[in-house]
Amino acid sequence: MRFHSFSLAFTLSLSLLAAFPVKAETQVEKQETALRHHSSILMYHHISSDTPRSTSTDAETFTQHLDLLDKLGFQVWSLEKIADHLKANKPFPDKVAALTFDDAYISVYKTAMPIMQARKLPFTIFVNATPVNQGNKLFMSWDQLRDARKKGATIANHGLEHDHMIRQQAGESDEAWLARMKHQITENQRQLEQQLGTSEKNPLPKLFAYPYGEFNPQLEALLAERGYLAFGQQSGPASGFTSLQGIPRYAANGIYANPKTLRTKLLALPFPVIAEEPRSGVLGADQRSPVLMLTLAKGDYRLDQLRCYGPAGEVLKVDSQPQADGSVTLRVATQKTLPAGRHRYNCTAPHRTESRWFWYSRQWMLPKTDGRWYRS
Ligand SMILES: [Zn+2]
């Protein structure tokens, strides 16, 4: 539904552009460059050089990221403010970013928090109550989470146990799985509210980050029914071109911490996606060469320079089919047989006139050939 209303607004603004006299057109164009419908949400885990490299960003690199945001003229907003804009389809100033930290690791409290506080930057910590209840020393305590909240952090929901939420247990019915997932979400929210002492005046926002970025349309619907916005780990700008329960974030840890590539991502614009198939990124054991169908509305992307990349940097085969209404349908496919695991297809194209890129990413979850799931 959201895609449709947005595409309507998009088409409308294009036809307005066409109908207006030259002077007014310049006016509209001015507005278009000053206001965008997107923001860039960064995702971190550990801010440390002693933790696993793939999920860590050292303090020096993290500081470079904040310097970069500053240098590029970004405003750092709280995730609630971004969520409110996305929900209301309100335009953003061009350069808005948010900082998010998954899992509530202790290094976020000890290292990242003082750095962000010195710059008065808002940030969000997605928390699983279970490791905090267990007093695991790698994680923040409830006292530290209360203190972080007092100092301006948004505390939000990451599920009770950091489950692979798309996975049904052996012999588990669809209903039983959905009930178990509902518990993961609502019980975690309840414990966060209780431990943090939230109130009607100072409520816990309904923001959820999927563990491992793994979700499917049933989970999106479950969260939507309960009024949550939800965040994945596929990259791309947060915009009206994705579901509100499948909002992309840019990983900024491990191999993604390089400030040069991060700069390109921060400045990236959303492709005007008006349809995509399949809806779910969860593949069957026999779907080892997934095909993605994307329909893009007319836009300022250079279609002839659009490229899509798959696992291990494979340049994917893209067939484009122009449609009568000016949109284009893309068929994106790998030439390989993919192994079990999480994979992504990333598509980019340069802007027609500006020195920035359009960006889209889709995450696949592919089980082993016998239908069992990969380990993590
Ligand atoms: Zn996590």
Coordinates of C-alpha atoms and ligand atoms in Angstrom, one line a residue:
M1 CA 0.0 0.0 0.0
R2 CA 2.8 2.3 1.0
F3 CA 4.6 1.8 -2.3
H4 CA 1.5 2.8 -4.2
S5 CA 0.8 6.0 -2.3
F6 CA 4.4 7.0 -2.6
S7 CA 4.5 6.2 -6.3
L8 CA 1.4 8.3 -6.7
A9 CA 3.0 11.3 -5.0
F10 CA 6.1 10.7 -7.1
T11 CA 4.2 10.6 -10.4
L12 CA 2.2 13.6 -9.2
S13 CA 5.3 15.7 -8.5
L14 CA 6.7 14.7 -11.9
S15 CA 3.6 15.7 -13.7
L16 CA 3.5 19.0 -11.8
L17 CA 7.1 19.6 -13.0
A18 CA 6.0 19.0 -16.5
A19 CA 2.9 21.2 -16.3
F20 CA 4.5 24.2 -14.6
P21 CA 5.9 27.2 -16.5
V22 CA 9.7 27.4 -16.4
K23 CA 10.0 29.8 -13.4
A24 CA 7.8 27.7 -11.2
E25 CA 9.6 24.6 -12.2
T26 CA 12.8 26.0 -10.9
Q27 CA 11.0 26.7 -7.6
V28 CA 9.9 23.1 -7.4
E29 CA 13.3 21.8 -8.3
K30 CA 14.8 24.0 -5.5
Q31 CA 12.5 22.3 -3.0
E32 CA 13.3 18.9 -4.4
T33 CA 17.0 19.4 -3.7
A34 CA 16.5 21.0 -0.2
L35 CA 14.1 18.3 1.0
R36 CA 14.4 14.6 0.5
H37 CA 12.4 11.6 1.6
H38 CA 15.2 9.7 3.1
S39 CA 17.8 9.5 5.9
S40 CA 20.9 7.2 6.5
I41 CA 20.8 5.0 9.6
L42 CA 24.1 3.5 10.7
M43 CA 24.4 0.2 12.6
Y44 CA 27.2 -0.6 15.0
H45 CA 27.8 -3.4 17.5
H46 CA 31.1 -3.2 19.5
I47 CA 33.1 0.0 19.7
S48 CA 36.4 -1.6 20.6
S49 CA 39.6 -3.1 19.1
D50 CA 39.5 -6.2 21.5
T51 CA 36.2 -7.7 20.2
P52 CA 35.5 -9.8 17.1
R53 CA 36.6 -7.7 14.1
S54 CA 33.6 -8.5 11.9
T55 CA 31.2 -6.8 14.4
S56 CA 33.6 -4.1 15.8
T57 CA 34.6 -0.6 15.0
D58 CA 37.5 0.8 17.0
A59 CA 37.2 4.1 18.8
E60 CA 39.4 6.0 16.4
T61 CA 37.4 4.9 13.3
F62 CA 34.2 5.6 15.1
T63 CA 35.4 9.1 15.8
Q64 CA 36.3 9.4 12.1
H65 CA 32.7 8.5 11.2
L66 CA 31.4 11.3 13.5
D67 CA 33.9 13.7 12.0
L68 CA 32.7 12.7 8.5
L69 CA 29.1 13.3 9.4
D70 CA 30.0 16.7 10.6
K71 CA 32.2 17.5 7.6
L72 CA 29.5 16.4 5.1
G73 CA 26.9 18.6 6.9
F74 CA 24.8 15.8 8.4
Q75 CA 22.3 16.4 11.2
V76 CA 22.2 13.4 13.6
W77 CA 18.7 12.8 14.7
S78 CA 17.2 10.4 17.2
L79 CA 15.6 7.3 15.7
E80 CA 12.2 8.4 17.1
K81 CA 12.4 11.6 15.1
I82 CA 13.3 9.7 11.9
A83 CA 10.5 7.2 12.6
D84 CA 8.0 10.0 13.0
H85 CA 9.0 11.5 9.7
L86 CA 8.9 8.1 7.9
K87 CA 5.4 7.3 9.4
A88 CA 4.0 10.7 8.4
N89 CA 5.8 10.7 5.1
K90 CA 7.2 14.0 6.1
P91 CA 10.2 15.3 4.0
F92 CA 13.7 15.3 5.6
P93 CA 16.4 17.9 5.2
D94 CA 18.8 16.4 2.7
K95 CA 21.4 15.1 5.1
V96 CA 20.0 13.3 8.1
A97 CA 21.6 10.3 9.9
A98 CA 21.0 8.2 13.0
L99 CA 23.4 6.1 15.1
T100 CA 22.2 2.7 16.3
F101 CA 24.0 0.0 18.3
D102 CA 22.7 -3.5 18.4
D103 CA 23.0 -5.9 21.4
A104 CA 23.9 -3.3 24.2
Y105 CA 27.6 -4.3 24.4
I106 CA 29.5 -2.8 27.3
S107 CA 32.0 -1.0 24.9
V108 CA 29.1 1.1 23.7
Y109 CA 28.6 2.4 27.3
K110 CA 32.2 2.7 28.1
T111 CA 33.7 4.0 24.9
A112 CA 31.1 5.2 22.4
M113 CA 28.8 7.0 24.8
P114 CA 31.4 9.5 26.2
I115 CA 32.4 10.3 22.6
M116 CA 28.8 10.9 21.5
Q117 CA 27.9 12.8 24.7
A118 CA 30.8 15.2 24.1
R119 CA 29.2 16.1 20.8
K120 CA 25.6 16.0 22.2
L121 CA 24.6 13.4 19.6
P122 CA 21.5 11.2 20.1
F123 CA 21.7 7.5 19.6
T124 CA 19.8 4.2 20.0
I125 CA 20.7 1.0 21.7
F126 CA 18.7 -2.2 20.6
V127 CA 18.5 -4.5 23.6
N128 CA 17.8 -8.2 24.3
A129 CA 16.7 -8.5 27.9
T130 CA 18.0 -12.1 28.4
P131 CA 21.8 -11.5 28.4
V132 CA 21.2 -8.4 30.6
N133 CA 19.2 -10.5 33.1
Q134 CA 22.0 -13.1 33.1
G135 CA 24.5 -10.4 34.1
N136 CA 26.8 -11.3 31.1
K137 CA 29.8 -9.0 31.5
L138 CA 30.1 -8.4 27.7
F139 CA 26.7 -6.6 27.9
M140 CA 25.5 -3.5 29.7
S141 CA 23.6 -3.9 33.0
W142 CA 20.1 -2.5 33.7
D143 CA 21.8 0.2 35.8
Q144 CA 24.0 1.2 32.8
L145 CA 21.0 1.1 30.5
R146 CA 19.0 3.4 32.8
D147 CA 22.0 5.7 33.0
A148 CA 22.3 5.7 29.2
R149 CA 18.6 6.6 28.9
K150 CA 19.0 9.4 31.3
K151 CA 21.9 10.7 29.2
G152 CA 19.8 10.8 26.1
A153 CA 20.0 7.3 24.6
T154 CA 16.9 5.8 23.1
I155 CA 16.5 2.2 24.3
A156 CA 14.7 -0.1 21.9
N157 CA 13.7 -3.7 21.3
H158 CA 15.9 -6.3 19.8
G159 CA 13.9 -9.4 20.8
L160 CA 14.0 -11.3 24.1
E161 CA 16.7 -13.8 23.1
H162 CA 18.4 -12.8 19.8
D163 CA 16.6 -15.5 17.9
H164 CA 16.8 -16.3 14.2
M165 CA 13.2 -15.2 14.0
I166 CA 12.4 -16.6 10.5
R167 CA 13.1 -20.2 11.7
Q168 CA 10.3 -22.5 12.7
Q169 CA 11.2 -25.3 15.1
A170 CA 10.8 -29.0 14.0
G171 CA 7.1 -29.8 14.2
E172 CA 6.1 -26.2 15.1
S173 CA 2.9 -25.0 13.4
D174 CA 2.7 -21.6 11.8
E175 CA 0.4 -20.4 14.7
A176 CA 2.8 -21.7 17.4
W177 CA 5.7 -20.0 15.6
L178 CA 3.9 -16.7 15.4
A179 CA 2.9 -16.9 19.1
R180 CA 6.5 -17.6 20.0
M181 CA 7.7 -14.6 18.0
K182 CA 5.0 -12.4 19.5
H183 CA 6.4 -13.4 22.9
Q184 CA 9.9 -12.5 21.8
I185 CA 8.7 -9.0 20.9
T186 CA 6.2 -8.2 23.6
E187 CA 7.9 -9.8 26.5
N188 CA 11.1 -8.0 25.7
Q189 CA 9.3 -4.7 25.4
R190 CA 7.6 -5.4 28.8
Q191 CA 10.9 -6.2 30.5
L192 CA 12.5 -3.1 29.0
E193 CA 9.6 -0.9 30.2
Q194 CA 9.7 -2.4 33.7
Q195 CA 13.5 -2.2 34.1
L196 CA 13.8 1.3 32.7
G197 CA 10.8 2.6 34.6
T198 CA 9.1 4.0 31.6
S199 CA 5.8 5.9 31.9
E200 CA 3.1 7.4 29.8
K201 CA 5.0 10.6 29.8
N202 CA 8.3 9.0 29.0
P203 CA 7.4 5.9 27.1
L204 CA 9.6 3.3 25.4
P205 CA 9.3 3.9 21.6
K206 CA 8.0 1.0 19.5
L207 CA 11.2 0.4 17.5
F208 CA 12.4 -3.1 16.8
A209 CA 15.7 -4.3 15.2
Y210 CA 15.5 -7.9 13.8
P211 CA 18.4 -10.0 15.1
Y212 CA 20.8 -10.8 12.2
G213 CA 18.5 -8.6 10.1
E214 CA 16.4 -11.7 9.3
F215 CA 12.7 -11.1 8.7
N216 CA 9.8 -12.2 6.5
P217 CA 6.4 -10.7 5.6
Q218 CA 4.7 -12.5 8.5
L219 CA 7.0 -10.8 11.0
E220 CA 6.6 -7.4 9.3
A221 CA 2.8 -7.8 9.6
L222 CA 3.1 -8.9 13.3
L223 CA 5.1 -5.8 14.1
A224 CA 2.9 -3.5 12.0
E225 CA -0.2 -4.7 13.8
R226 CA 1.4 -3.8 17.1
G227 CA 2.5 -0.4 15.9
Y228 CA 6.2 -1.0 15.6
L229 CA 8.7 0.3 13.1
A230 CA 11.3 -2.3 12.4
F231 CA 14.9 -2.3 11.1
G232 CA 16.9 -4.8 9.1
Q233 CA 20.6 -5.1 8.2
Q234 CA 20.2 -4.7 4.4
S235 CA 21.9 -1.5 3.3
G236 CA 20.3 1.5 1.8
P237 CA 18.6 4.8 2.8
A238 CA 15.6 4.7 5.0
S239 CA 12.7 6.0 2.9
G240 CA 9.1 5.6 1.8
F241 CA 10.3 3.1 -0.8
T242 CA 10.6 0.2 1.7
S243 CA 8.1 -1.1 4.2
L244 CA 8.1 0.5 7.6
Q245 CA 8.8 -2.9 9.1
G246 CA 11.8 -3.5 6.8
I247 CA 13.8 -0.3 7.1
P248 CA 17.4 -0.6 5.8
R249 CA 20.5 0.4 7.8
Y250 CA 24.1 0.7 6.8
A251 CA 26.5 -1.6 8.7
A252 CA 29.4 0.6 9.9
N253 CA 31.5 -2.2 11.6
G254 CA 34.0 -4.7 10.4
I255 CA 34.8 -4.5 6.7
Y256 CA 32.1 -1.7 6.4
A257 CA 33.9 0.7 8.8
N258 CA 36.1 2.2 6.0
P259 CA 35.2 6.0 6.1
K260 CA 35.6 6.3 2.3
T261 CA 32.9 3.7 1.4
L262 CA 30.8 4.9 4.3
R263 CA 30.8 8.4 2.8
T264 CA 29.3 7.1 -0.5
K265 CA 26.6 5.3 1.5
L266 CA 25.7 8.2 3.7
L267 CA 25.1 10.4 0.6
A268 CA 23.2 7.7 -1.3
L269 CA 19.6 8.2 -2.4
P270 CA 16.9 5.6 -2.5
F271 CA 15.9 4.0 -5.8
P272 CA 12.2 4.8 -6.4
V273 CA 11.1 1.1 -6.0
I274 CA 7.4 0.7 -6.7
A275 CA 7.3 -3.1 -6.8
E276 CA 9.5 -6.0 -5.9
E277 CA 9.3 -9.7 -6.1
P278 CA 9.6 -12.0 -4.2
R279 CA 8.2 -10.2 -1.1
S280 CA 10.1 -12.5 1.2
G281 CA 13.9 -12.8 1.4
V282 CA 13.6 -16.3 2.9
L283 CA 14.4 -18.8 0.2
G284 CA 13.5 -22.5 -0.1
A285 CA 16.3 -25.1 -0.1
D286 CA 15.8 -25.5 -3.9
Q287 CA 16.0 -21.7 -4.7
R288 CA 19.8 -21.5 -4.9
S289 CA 20.0 -18.9 -7.7
P290 CA 17.4 -16.3 -6.5
V291 CA 15.9 -13.9 -9.1
L292 CA 14.9 -10.5 -7.9
M293 CA 12.3 -8.5 -9.9
L294 CA 12.3 -4.7 -9.2
T295 CA 10.2 -2.0 -10.8
L296 CA 11.6 1.5 -10.5
A297 CA 9.6 4.7 -11.2
K298 CA 11.2 7.3 -13.4
G299 CA 14.0 9.1 -11.5
D300 CA 17.3 10.8 -11.7
Y301 CA 19.3 7.5 -11.7
R302 CA 21.4 6.6 -14.8
L303 CA 19.8 3.4 -15.9
D304 CA 22.6 2.6 -18.3
Q305 CA 25.1 2.6 -15.4
L306 CA 23.0 0.6 -13.0
R307 CA 24.9 -2.3 -11.6
C308 CA 24.0 -5.1 -9.2
Y309 CA 26.4 -7.1 -7.1
G310 CA 25.9 -10.4 -5.5
P311 CA 27.9 -12.5 -2.9
A312 CA 31.7 -12.4 -3.4
G313 CA 31.4 -9.4 -5.6
E314 CA 29.7 -11.2 -8.5
V315 CA 28.4 -8.7 -11.1
L316 CA 24.8 -9.9 -11.4
K317 CA 22.9 -10.2 -14.7
V318 CA 20.4 -7.4 -15.0
D319 CA 17.7 -7.4 -17.8
S320 CA 15.7 -4.2 -18.0
Q321 CA 12.3 -3.8 -19.5
P322 CA 11.0 -0.3 -20.0
Q323 CA 7.2 0.1 -19.2
A324 CA 4.7 2.3 -21.0
D325 CA 4.3 4.6 -18.0
G326 CA 8.0 5.4 -17.9
S327 CA 8.9 3.0 -15.2
V328 CA 11.4 0.2 -15.7
T329 CA 11.3 -3.4 -14.6
L330 CA 14.6 -5.1 -13.8
R331 CA 15.3 -8.8 -13.6
V332 CA 18.3 -9.3 -11.4
A333 CA 19.9 -12.8 -11.2
T334 CA 23.0 -14.6 -10.1
Q335 CA 24.8 -16.9 -12.5
K336 CA 25.9 -19.0 -9.6
T337 CA 24.5 -21.6 -7.2
L338 CA 24.6 -19.9 -3.8
P339 CA 25.7 -21.8 -0.6
A340 CA 23.6 -21.8 2.6
G341 CA 23.8 -18.5 4.5
R342 CA 22.7 -14.8 4.4
H343 CA 23.4 -13.1 1.1
R344 CA 22.8 -9.7 -0.4
Y345 CA 22.1 -8.3 -3.8
N346 CA 23.1 -4.6 -3.9
C347 CA 22.2 -2.4 -6.8
T348 CA 23.6 1.1 -7.4
A349 CA 23.5 3.7 -10.2
P350 CA 24.9 7.2 -10.3
H351 CA 22.7 10.3 -10.1
R352 CA 22.1 12.0 -13.4
T353 CA 23.5 15.4 -12.3
E354 CA 24.7 15.1 -8.7
S355 CA 27.8 13.4 -7.5
R356 CA 26.0 10.7 -5.5
W357 CA 24.6 7.3 -6.0
F358 CA 21.2 5.6 -5.8
W359 CA 21.2 2.5 -3.6
Y360 CA 19.1 -0.6 -3.0
S361 CA 19.9 -3.8 -1.1
R362 CA 18.0 -7.1 -0.6
Q363 CA 19.0 -9.7 1.9
W364 CA 18.4 -13.4 1.2
M365 CA 18.3 -16.2 3.8
L366 CA 19.1 -19.5 2.2
P367 CA 19.0 -22.9 4.1
K368 CA 21.2 -25.9 3.4
T369 CA 20.1 -28.2 0.6
D370 CA 18.5 -30.5 3.2
G371 CA 16.4 -27.6 4.4
R372 CA 18.2 -27.2 7.7
W373 CA 19.5 -23.7 8.7
Y374 CA 23.1 -22.4 8.6
R375 CA 24.6 -21.8 12.1
S376 CA 24.6 -18.0 12.6
Ligands
ZN1 ZN 22.0 -8.3 17.4

